[in-house]
Amino acid sequence: MSRLFVVFAGALFGAGITVSGMANPAKVQNFLDITGQWDPSLALVMGAALLITTPGFFVVFKQQKPRFADTFALPTKKDVDIKLILGAVLFGAGWGLSGLCPAPALAALLTGASSFLVFALAMFSGMLLHKRVFEK
């Protein structure tokens, strides 16, 4: 049942990204272009997501454990280090240049456009490189 729920949640999230236009790189790049063709719709999508998700966290964390797991998997690391800063800079640069981040890129793969495939291959290559270099 938990895997079915994961598939459903992922499909719902992907549909939301697609319907809101966030799988369209131009929409994201126009949001970042504050001196040109600025498009505030990404901020509206993010705000709506926070309005829906934030109350959900209060409900979920009042439970003893998650419905489909034995414990909550929460981050334990609290410090800001060079890997976090460098990762954030690389993510932001990639997001700004391509207009895609991982979830919209995966949703955009369904269009069959070769540019999204190239992005996804580069993203997975970076993930594998990180695993080999930092996770020994």
Short mmCIF file of N, CA, C and O in Angstrom, two decimals:
data_model
loop_
_atom_site.label_atom_id
_atom_site.label_comp_id
_atom_site.label_asym_id
_atom_site.label_seq_id
_atom_site.Cartn_x
_atom_site.Cartn_y
_atom_site.Cartn_z
N MET A 1 0.82 -1.21 0.00
CA MET A 1 0.00 0.00 0.00
C MET A 1 0.87 1.27 0.00
O MET A 1 0.52 2.25 -0.64
N SER A 2 2.00 1.21 0.72
CA SER A 2 2.83 2.42 0.79
C SER A 2 3.40 2.78 -0.57
O SER A 2 3.50 3.96 -0.91
N ARG A 3 3.77 1.79 -1.38
CA ARG A 3 4.31 2.09 -2.71
C ARG A 3 3.24 2.67 -3.62
O ARG A 3 3.51 3.55 -4.42
N LEU A 4 2.04 2.19 -3.49
CA LEU A 4 0.93 2.74 -4.27
C LEU A 4 0.69 4.20 -3.89
O LEU A 4 0.47 5.05 -4.75
N PHE A 5 0.79 4.49 -2.61
CA PHE A 5 0.63 5.86 -2.14
C PHE A 5 1.74 6.75 -2.68
O PHE A 5 1.49 7.89 -3.09
N VAL A 6 2.97 6.26 -2.72
CA VAL A 6 4.10 7.02 -3.25
C VAL A 6 3.88 7.33 -4.73
O VAL A 6 4.09 8.46 -5.18
N VAL A 7 3.42 6.34 -5.49
CA VAL A 7 3.15 6.54 -6.91
C VAL A 7 2.04 7.57 -7.09
O VAL A 7 2.14 8.49 -7.92
N PHE A 8 0.98 7.46 -6.29
CA PHE A 8 -0.13 8.41 -6.37
C PHE A 8 0.34 9.82 -6.03
O PHE A 8 0.03 10.78 -6.74
N ALA A 9 1.09 9.95 -4.94
CA ALA A 9 1.58 11.28 -4.53
C ALA A 9 2.50 11.87 -5.59
O ALA A 9 2.42 13.06 -5.90
N GLY A 10 3.39 11.04 -6.16
CA GLY A 10 4.28 11.52 -7.21
C GLY A 10 3.53 11.96 -8.46
O GLY A 10 3.84 12.98 -9.07
N ALA A 11 2.51 11.18 -8.83
CA ALA A 11 1.71 11.53 -10.01
C ALA A 11 0.93 12.83 -9.75
O ALA A 11 0.83 13.69 -10.64
N LEU A 12 0.40 12.98 -8.55
CA LEU A 12 -0.33 14.20 -8.20
C LEU A 12 0.59 15.42 -8.23
O LEU A 12 0.25 16.47 -8.77
N PHE A 13 1.80 15.25 -7.68
CA PHE A 13 2.77 16.33 -7.68
C PHE A 13 3.18 16.69 -9.11
O PHE A 13 3.23 17.87 -9.49
N GLY A 14 3.46 15.67 -9.92
CA GLY A 14 3.83 15.90 -11.32
C GLY A 14 2.72 16.58 -12.10
O GLY A 14 2.97 17.49 -12.91
N ALA A 15 1.48 16.18 -11.83
CA ALA A 15 0.34 16.82 -12.50
C ALA A 15 0.23 18.28 -12.08
O ALA A 15 -0.02 19.16 -12.90
N GLY A 16 0.45 18.55 -10.79
CA GLY A 16 0.40 19.93 -10.31
C GLY A 16 1.47 20.80 -10.94
O GLY A 16 1.21 21.94 -11.34
N ILE A 17 2.67 20.26 -11.06
CA ILE A 17 3.77 20.99 -11.70
C ILE A 17 3.43 21.28 -13.16
O ILE A 17 3.65 22.38 -13.65
N THR A 18 2.88 20.29 -13.83
CA THR A 18 2.56 20.45 -15.24
C THR A 18 1.42 21.43 -15.45
O THR A 18 1.51 22.35 -16.28
N VAL A 19 0.34 21.28 -14.69
CA VAL A 19 -0.82 22.17 -14.83
C VAL A 19 -0.45 23.62 -14.51
O VAL A 19 -0.91 24.55 -15.17
N SER A 20 0.40 23.81 -13.50
CA SER A 20 0.79 25.18 -13.12
C SER A 20 1.78 25.80 -14.09
O SER A 20 2.08 26.98 -13.99
N GLY A 21 2.32 25.00 -15.01
CA GLY A 21 3.27 25.52 -15.99
C GLY A 21 4.71 25.51 -15.51
O GLY A 21 5.60 26.01 -16.19
N MET A 22 4.97 24.94 -14.34
CA MET A 22 6.32 24.97 -13.79
C MET A 22 7.26 23.99 -14.47
O MET A 22 8.45 24.00 -14.22
N ALA A 23 6.75 23.13 -15.35
CA ALA A 23 7.62 22.26 -16.15
C ALA A 23 8.07 22.97 -17.42
O ALA A 23 8.79 22.40 -18.23
N ASN A 24 7.64 24.20 -17.58
CA ASN A 24 8.02 25.02 -18.73
C ASN A 24 9.20 25.90 -18.32
O ASN A 24 9.03 26.84 -17.54
N PRO A 25 10.41 25.63 -18.81
CA PRO A 25 11.58 26.40 -18.40
C PRO A 25 11.43 27.90 -18.61
O PRO A 25 11.93 28.69 -17.81
N ALA A 26 10.74 28.32 -19.65
CA ALA A 26 10.59 29.76 -19.92
C ALA A 26 9.82 30.44 -18.80
O ALA A 26 10.11 31.58 -18.44
N LYS A 27 8.84 29.75 -18.22
CA LYS A 27 8.05 30.33 -17.13
C LYS A 27 8.93 30.59 -15.90
O LYS A 27 8.86 31.63 -15.27
N VAL A 28 9.80 29.63 -15.60
CA VAL A 28 10.70 29.78 -14.46
C VAL A 28 11.73 30.88 -14.75
O VAL A 28 12.00 31.73 -13.90
N GLN A 29 12.30 30.89 -15.94
CA GLN A 29 13.29 31.90 -16.28
C GLN A 29 12.67 33.30 -16.28
O GLN A 29 13.31 34.26 -15.87
N ASN A 30 11.41 33.42 -16.70
CA ASN A 30 10.74 34.73 -16.65
C ASN A 30 10.49 35.16 -15.21
O ASN A 30 10.47 36.35 -14.92
N PHE A 31 10.30 34.22 -14.29
CA PHE A 31 10.16 34.58 -12.88
C PHE A 31 11.46 35.16 -12.36
O PHE A 31 11.46 36.11 -11.57
N LEU A 32 12.58 34.62 -12.80
CA LEU A 32 13.88 35.09 -12.34
C LEU A 32 14.33 36.38 -13.03
O LEU A 32 15.25 37.04 -12.57
N ASP A 33 13.67 36.75 -14.12
CA ASP A 33 14.04 37.93 -14.89
C ASP A 33 13.26 39.15 -14.36
O ASP A 33 12.32 39.62 -14.99
N ILE A 34 13.69 39.68 -13.22
CA ILE A 34 12.93 40.75 -12.57
C ILE A 34 13.04 42.09 -13.29
O ILE A 34 12.23 42.99 -13.06
N THR A 35 14.01 42.24 -14.18
CA THR A 35 14.14 43.50 -14.90
C THR A 35 13.59 43.44 -16.32
O THR A 35 13.63 44.41 -17.04
N GLY A 36 13.09 42.27 -16.72
CA GLY A 36 12.58 42.10 -18.08
C GLY A 36 11.13 41.65 -18.07
O GLY A 36 10.26 42.34 -17.56
N GLN A 37 10.89 40.47 -18.59
CA GLN A 37 9.54 39.92 -18.69
C GLN A 37 9.18 39.15 -17.43
O GLN A 37 8.88 37.96 -17.47
N TRP A 38 9.18 39.83 -16.29
CA TRP A 38 8.95 39.17 -15.01
C TRP A 38 7.56 38.55 -14.96
O TRP A 38 6.57 39.18 -15.33
N ASP A 39 7.50 37.30 -14.52
CA ASP A 39 6.26 36.55 -14.40
C ASP A 39 6.14 36.07 -12.95
O ASP A 39 6.86 35.16 -12.53
N PRO A 40 5.24 36.65 -12.15
CA PRO A 40 5.14 36.30 -10.73
C PRO A 40 4.42 34.98 -10.45
O PRO A 40 4.26 34.60 -9.29
N SER A 41 4.02 34.25 -11.47
CA SER A 41 3.19 33.07 -11.24
C SER A 41 3.91 31.98 -10.43
O SER A 41 3.27 31.25 -9.68
N LEU A 42 5.24 31.88 -10.53
CA LEU A 42 5.96 30.89 -9.72
C LEU A 42 5.80 31.21 -8.23
O LEU A 42 5.60 30.30 -7.43
N ALA A 43 5.85 32.47 -7.87
CA ALA A 43 5.65 32.84 -6.46
C ALA A 43 4.24 32.48 -6.01
O ALA A 43 4.03 32.05 -4.87
N LEU A 44 3.27 32.64 -6.89
CA LEU A 44 1.89 32.28 -6.53
C LEU A 44 1.75 30.77 -6.35
O LEU A 44 1.07 30.31 -5.42
N VAL A 45 2.40 30.00 -7.21
CA VAL A 45 2.36 28.53 -7.08
C VAL A 45 3.04 28.11 -5.78
O VAL A 45 2.51 27.27 -5.03
N MET A 46 4.19 28.70 -5.48
CA MET A 46 4.89 28.36 -4.24
C MET A 46 4.07 28.76 -3.01
O MET A 46 4.00 28.03 -2.03
N GLY A 47 3.47 29.94 -3.07
CA GLY A 47 2.63 30.39 -1.96
C GLY A 47 1.43 29.48 -1.74
O GLY A 47 1.11 29.12 -0.60
N ALA A 48 0.78 29.06 -2.81
CA ALA A 48 -0.36 28.15 -2.69
C ALA A 48 0.09 26.81 -2.12
O ALA A 48 -0.60 26.23 -1.27
N ALA A 49 1.26 26.33 -2.54
CA ALA A 49 1.79 25.07 -2.01
C ALA A 49 2.04 25.18 -0.51
O ALA A 49 1.72 24.26 0.26
N LEU A 50 2.59 26.31 -0.07
CA LEU A 50 2.83 26.50 1.36
C LEU A 50 1.53 26.59 2.15
O LEU A 50 1.43 26.05 3.25
N LEU A 51 0.53 27.25 1.58
CA LEU A 51 -0.77 27.36 2.26
C LEU A 51 -1.42 25.99 2.46
O LEU A 51 -2.11 25.76 3.45
N ILE A 52 -1.20 25.10 1.51
CA ILE A 52 -1.78 23.76 1.60
C ILE A 52 -0.93 22.84 2.47
O ILE A 52 -1.44 22.09 3.30
N THR A 53 0.39 22.91 2.32
CA THR A 53 1.29 21.96 2.97
C THR A 53 1.53 22.27 4.45
O THR A 53 1.58 21.36 5.28
N THR A 54 1.69 23.53 4.80
CA THR A 54 2.05 23.89 6.17
C THR A 54 1.06 23.34 7.20
O THR A 54 1.49 22.71 8.17
N PRO A 55 -0.25 23.53 7.04
CA PRO A 55 -1.17 22.93 8.02
C PRO A 55 -1.06 21.39 8.05
O PRO A 55 -1.22 20.79 9.11
N GLY A 56 -0.74 20.80 6.91
CA GLY A 56 -0.59 19.35 6.86
C GLY A 56 0.54 18.85 7.75
O GLY A 56 0.43 17.80 8.39
N PHE A 57 1.64 19.60 7.82
CA PHE A 57 2.75 19.20 8.68
C PHE A 57 2.32 19.18 10.15
O PHE A 57 2.71 18.29 10.90
N PHE A 58 1.53 20.16 10.56
CA PHE A 58 1.06 20.17 11.95
C PHE A 58 0.21 18.94 12.26
O PHE A 58 0.33 18.34 13.33
N VAL A 59 -0.60 18.54 11.32
CA VAL A 59 -1.45 17.34 11.51
C VAL A 59 -0.59 16.08 11.53
O VAL A 59 -0.72 15.23 12.41
N VAL A 60 0.31 15.96 10.57
CA VAL A 60 1.14 14.75 10.45
C VAL A 60 2.03 14.57 11.67
O VAL A 60 2.15 13.48 12.21
N PHE A 61 2.68 15.64 12.12
CA PHE A 61 3.64 15.50 13.22
C PHE A 61 2.98 15.34 14.58
O PHE A 61 3.67 15.11 15.57
N LYS A 62 1.68 15.42 14.66
CA LYS A 62 0.98 15.10 15.91
C LYS A 62 0.81 13.59 16.06
O LYS A 62 0.50 13.11 17.14
N GLN A 63 1.02 12.85 14.99
CA GLN A 63 0.93 11.39 15.04
C GLN A 63 2.20 10.81 15.66
O GLN A 63 3.26 11.43 15.63
N GLN A 64 2.10 9.61 16.20
CA GLN A 64 3.26 8.93 16.79
C GLN A 64 4.28 8.54 15.73
O GLN A 64 5.47 8.58 15.96
N LYS A 65 3.77 8.12 14.56
CA LYS A 65 4.65 7.70 13.47
C LYS A 65 3.91 7.89 12.15
O LYS A 65 2.69 8.03 12.13
N PRO A 66 4.64 7.91 11.05
CA PRO A 66 3.98 8.05 9.75
C PRO A 66 3.09 6.85 9.47
O PRO A 66 3.29 5.76 10.02
N ARG A 67 2.15 7.03 8.60
CA ARG A 67 1.22 5.95 8.27
C ARG A 67 1.91 4.78 7.56
O ARG A 67 1.56 3.63 7.78
N PHE A 68 2.87 5.07 6.70
CA PHE A 68 3.50 4.02 5.90
C PHE A 68 4.97 3.80 6.23
O PHE A 68 5.73 3.32 5.40
N ALA A 69 5.41 4.17 7.43
CA ALA A 69 6.80 3.95 7.84
C ALA A 69 6.85 3.76 9.35
O ALA A 69 5.90 4.08 10.06
N ASP A 70 7.98 3.24 9.82
CA ASP A 70 8.13 3.00 11.25
C ASP A 70 8.46 4.26 12.03
O ASP A 70 8.08 4.41 13.19
N THR A 71 9.20 5.17 11.40
CA THR A 71 9.59 6.42 12.05
C THR A 71 9.57 7.55 11.02
O THR A 71 9.60 7.31 9.82
N PHE A 72 9.60 8.78 11.52
CA PHE A 72 9.76 9.94 10.65
C PHE A 72 11.22 10.02 10.24
O PHE A 72 12.12 9.87 11.07
N ALA A 73 11.49 10.27 8.97
CA ALA A 73 12.85 10.42 8.46
C ALA A 73 13.15 11.91 8.34
O ALA A 73 12.90 12.52 7.30
N LEU A 74 13.64 12.49 9.41
CA LEU A 74 13.92 13.92 9.43
C LEU A 74 15.42 14.17 9.41
O LEU A 74 16.19 13.37 9.95
N PRO A 75 15.85 15.27 8.81
CA PRO A 75 17.28 15.55 8.78
C PRO A 75 17.81 15.80 10.19
O PRO A 75 17.14 16.41 11.02
N THR A 76 19.00 15.32 10.44
CA THR A 76 19.62 15.51 11.76
C THR A 76 20.73 16.55 11.70
O THR A 76 21.07 17.13 12.72
N LYS A 77 21.28 16.78 10.52
CA LYS A 77 22.37 17.73 10.37
C LYS A 77 21.80 19.15 10.40
O LYS A 77 20.88 19.48 9.67
N LYS A 78 22.37 20.00 11.23
CA LYS A 78 21.86 21.36 11.39
C LYS A 78 22.86 22.44 10.98
O LYS A 78 22.51 23.59 10.85
N ASP A 79 24.13 22.05 10.78
CA ASP A 79 25.15 23.05 10.50
C ASP A 79 25.21 23.39 9.01
O ASP A 79 24.84 22.60 8.16
N VAL A 80 25.65 24.60 8.75
CA VAL A 80 25.85 25.07 7.37
C VAL A 80 27.34 24.91 7.07
O VAL A 80 28.18 25.49 7.73
N ASP A 81 27.64 24.07 6.07
CA ASP A 81 29.03 23.84 5.71
C ASP A 81 29.25 24.19 4.24
O ASP A 81 28.33 24.57 3.53
N ILE A 82 30.48 24.05 3.80
CA ILE A 82 30.83 24.43 2.43
C ILE A 82 30.10 23.57 1.40
O ILE A 82 29.72 24.06 0.33
N LYS A 83 29.86 22.29 1.71
CA LYS A 83 29.14 21.43 0.77
C LYS A 83 27.70 21.92 0.58
O LYS A 83 27.19 21.90 -0.54
N LEU A 84 27.08 22.36 1.65
CA LEU A 84 25.71 22.88 1.54
C LEU A 84 25.69 24.16 0.71
O LEU A 84 24.85 24.32 -0.17
N ILE A 85 26.61 25.05 0.99
CA ILE A 85 26.66 26.33 0.26
C ILE A 85 26.97 26.09 -1.22
O ILE A 85 26.29 26.63 -2.10
N LEU A 86 27.97 25.26 -1.50
CA LEU A 86 28.34 24.97 -2.88
C LEU A 86 27.19 24.28 -3.62
O LEU A 86 26.89 24.61 -4.77
N GLY A 87 26.53 23.35 -2.95
CA GLY A 87 25.38 22.67 -3.55
C GLY A 87 24.26 23.64 -3.87
O GLY A 87 23.64 23.57 -4.94
N ALA A 88 23.99 24.57 -2.96
CA ALA A 88 22.94 25.56 -3.19
C ALA A 88 23.28 26.47 -4.36
O ALA A 88 22.43 26.80 -5.19
N VAL A 89 24.55 26.87 -4.44
CA VAL A 89 25.00 27.73 -5.55
C VAL A 89 24.88 26.98 -6.88
O VAL A 89 24.37 27.54 -7.86
N LEU A 90 25.33 25.73 -6.91
CA LEU A 90 25.24 24.95 -8.15
C LEU A 90 23.78 24.71 -8.55
O LEU A 90 23.43 24.82 -9.72
N PHE A 91 22.94 24.39 -7.56
CA PHE A 91 21.52 24.18 -7.85
C PHE A 91 20.91 25.46 -8.40
O PHE A 91 20.21 25.44 -9.42
N GLY A 92 21.16 26.58 -7.75
CA GLY A 92 20.60 27.86 -8.19
C GLY A 92 21.07 28.26 -9.57
O GLY A 92 20.28 28.74 -10.40
N ALA A 93 22.35 28.04 -9.84
CA ALA A 93 22.88 28.38 -11.17
C ALA A 93 22.24 27.48 -12.23
O ALA A 93 21.82 27.96 -13.29
N GLY A 94 22.15 26.21 -11.95
CA GLY A 94 21.53 25.29 -12.91
C GLY A 94 20.07 25.60 -13.13
O GLY A 94 19.56 25.55 -14.26
N TRP A 95 19.37 25.93 -12.05
CA TRP A 95 17.95 26.27 -12.14
C TRP A 95 17.75 27.54 -12.96
O TRP A 95 16.89 27.61 -13.82
N GLY A 96 18.58 28.54 -12.69
CA GLY A 96 18.46 29.79 -13.42
C GLY A 96 18.82 29.67 -14.89
O GLY A 96 18.16 30.26 -15.75
N LEU A 97 19.85 28.90 -15.20
CA LEU A 97 20.27 28.75 -16.59
C LEU A 97 19.32 27.87 -17.40
O LEU A 97 19.03 28.16 -18.56
N SER A 98 18.84 26.79 -16.79
CA SER A 98 18.01 25.84 -17.54
C SER A 98 16.52 26.08 -17.36
O SER A 98 15.72 25.67 -18.19
N GLY A 99 16.14 26.70 -16.23
CA GLY A 99 14.72 26.86 -15.94
C GLY A 99 14.08 25.60 -15.38
O GLY A 99 12.86 25.51 -15.27
N LEU A 100 14.91 24.61 -15.04
CA LEU A 100 14.40 23.33 -14.53
C LEU A 100 15.09 22.96 -13.23
O LEU A 100 16.26 23.23 -13.04
N CYS A 101 14.35 22.32 -12.36
CA CYS A 101 14.92 21.63 -11.22
C CYS A 101 14.45 20.17 -11.32
O CYS A 101 13.69 19.84 -12.23
N PRO A 102 14.90 19.29 -10.45
CA PRO A 102 14.65 17.86 -10.68
C PRO A 102 13.20 17.45 -10.93
O PRO A 102 12.94 16.73 -11.90
N ALA A 103 12.28 17.84 -10.10
CA ALA A 103 10.90 17.36 -10.28
C ALA A 103 10.28 17.84 -11.60
O ALA A 103 9.73 17.02 -12.36
N PRO A 104 10.34 19.13 -11.93
CA PRO A 104 9.81 19.55 -13.23
C PRO A 104 10.53 18.91 -14.41
O PRO A 104 9.93 18.64 -15.44
N ALA A 105 11.83 18.64 -14.25
CA ALA A 105 12.57 17.99 -15.34
C ALA A 105 12.03 16.59 -15.59
O ALA A 105 11.86 16.19 -16.73
N LEU A 106 11.73 15.87 -14.52
CA LEU A 106 11.18 14.52 -14.68
C LEU A 106 9.78 14.58 -15.29
O LEU A 106 9.44 13.76 -16.15
N ALA A 107 8.98 15.55 -14.86
CA ALA A 107 7.65 15.71 -15.46
C ALA A 107 7.76 16.09 -16.93
O ALA A 107 7.01 15.59 -17.77
N ALA A 108 8.72 16.95 -17.26
CA ALA A 108 8.90 17.41 -18.63
C ALA A 108 9.41 16.30 -19.54
O ALA A 108 9.21 16.35 -20.76
N LEU A 109 10.06 15.28 -18.96
CA LEU A 109 10.52 14.15 -19.77
C LEU A 109 9.37 13.50 -20.53
O LEU A 109 9.56 12.95 -21.61
N LEU A 110 8.18 13.56 -19.97
CA LEU A 110 7.02 12.94 -20.60
C LEU A 110 6.66 13.59 -21.93
O LEU A 110 5.93 13.01 -22.73
N THR A 111 7.18 14.79 -22.18
CA THR A 111 6.92 15.45 -23.46
C THR A 111 7.72 14.81 -24.59
O THR A 111 7.38 14.97 -25.75
N GLY A 112 8.81 14.14 -24.23
CA GLY A 112 9.66 13.50 -25.24
C GLY A 112 10.67 14.43 -25.88
O GLY A 112 11.42 14.02 -26.76
N ALA A 113 10.72 15.69 -25.44
CA ALA A 113 11.67 16.64 -26.02
C ALA A 113 13.09 16.25 -25.63
O ALA A 113 13.37 15.95 -24.47
N SER A 114 14.00 16.27 -26.60
CA SER A 114 15.37 15.82 -26.36
C SER A 114 16.10 16.71 -25.35
O SER A 114 16.97 16.22 -24.63
N SER A 115 15.77 17.99 -25.29
CA SER A 115 16.46 18.87 -24.34
C SER A 115 16.20 18.44 -22.89
O SER A 115 17.08 18.55 -22.04
N PHE A 116 15.00 17.94 -22.62
CA PHE A 116 14.70 17.47 -21.26
C PHE A 116 15.45 16.17 -20.96
O PHE A 116 15.87 15.94 -19.84
N LEU A 117 15.64 15.35 -21.98
CA LEU A 117 16.40 14.12 -21.80
C LEU A 117 17.85 14.44 -21.49
O LEU A 117 18.46 13.84 -20.60
N VAL A 118 18.41 15.40 -22.19
CA VAL A 118 19.80 15.82 -21.94
C VAL A 118 19.93 16.34 -20.51
O VAL A 118 20.88 16.00 -19.80
N PHE A 119 18.98 17.17 -20.09
CA PHE A 119 19.00 17.70 -18.72
C PHE A 119 18.95 16.56 -17.71
O PHE A 119 19.72 16.53 -16.75
N ALA A 120 18.02 15.61 -17.90
CA ALA A 120 17.86 14.49 -16.97
C ALA A 120 19.13 13.64 -16.92
O ALA A 120 19.56 13.23 -15.84
N LEU A 121 19.75 13.39 -18.06
CA LEU A 121 20.99 12.61 -18.08
C LEU A 121 22.11 13.35 -17.34
O LEU A 121 22.86 12.73 -16.58
N ALA A 122 22.20 14.65 -17.53
CA ALA A 122 23.20 15.44 -16.82
C ALA A 122 22.92 15.43 -15.31
O ALA A 122 23.84 15.31 -14.49
N MET A 123 21.64 15.53 -14.95
CA MET A 123 21.26 15.52 -13.54
C MET A 123 21.63 14.19 -12.89
O MET A 123 22.24 14.15 -11.82
N PHE A 124 21.29 13.08 -13.54
CA PHE A 124 21.62 11.77 -12.98
C PHE A 124 23.12 11.53 -12.95
O PHE A 124 23.64 10.91 -12.02
N SER A 125 23.84 12.05 -13.94
CA SER A 125 25.30 11.93 -13.94
C SER A 125 25.89 12.67 -12.74
O SER A 125 26.80 12.18 -12.07
N GLY A 126 25.36 13.86 -12.47
CA GLY A 126 25.81 14.62 -11.30
C GLY A 126 25.51 13.91 -10.00
O GLY A 126 26.32 13.92 -9.06
N MET A 127 24.35 13.25 -9.93
CA MET A 127 24.01 12.49 -8.73
C MET A 127 24.97 11.32 -8.53
O MET A 127 25.42 11.06 -7.40
N LEU A 128 25.28 10.61 -9.61
CA LEU A 128 26.22 9.49 -9.51
C LEU A 128 27.62 9.98 -9.13
O LEU A 128 28.30 9.36 -8.32
N LEU A 129 28.05 11.09 -9.72
CA LEU A 129 29.36 11.66 -9.39
C LEU A 129 29.42 12.03 -7.91
O LEU A 129 30.38 11.73 -7.22
N HIS A 130 28.37 12.66 -7.41
CA HIS A 130 28.32 13.03 -6.00
C HIS A 130 28.41 11.79 -5.12
O HIS A 130 29.14 11.77 -4.12
N LYS A 131 27.69 10.76 -5.49
CA LYS A 131 27.70 9.52 -4.69
C LYS A 131 29.11 8.92 -4.65
O LYS A 131 29.57 8.49 -3.60
N ARG A 132 29.80 8.92 -5.78
CA ARG A 132 31.15 8.34 -5.83
C ARG A 132 32.17 9.19 -5.07
O ARG A 132 33.09 8.65 -4.46
N VAL A 133 32.01 10.51 -5.11
CA VAL A 133 33.01 11.39 -4.48
C VAL A 133 32.75 11.58 -3.00
O VAL A 133 33.67 11.53 -2.19
N PHE A 134 31.49 11.80 -2.61
CA PHE A 134 31.19 12.20 -1.23
C PHE A 134 30.61 11.09 -0.35
O PHE A 134 30.62 11.22 0.86
N GLU A 135 30.08 10.06 -0.93
CA GLU A 135 29.45 9.00 -0.13
C GLU A 135 30.26 7.73 -0.21
O GLU A 135 29.92 6.80 -0.93
N LYS A 136 31.34 7.69 0.53
CA LYS A 136 32.21 6.51 0.49
C LYS A 136 31.90 5.57 1.61
O LYS A 136 31.50 5.86 2.64
#
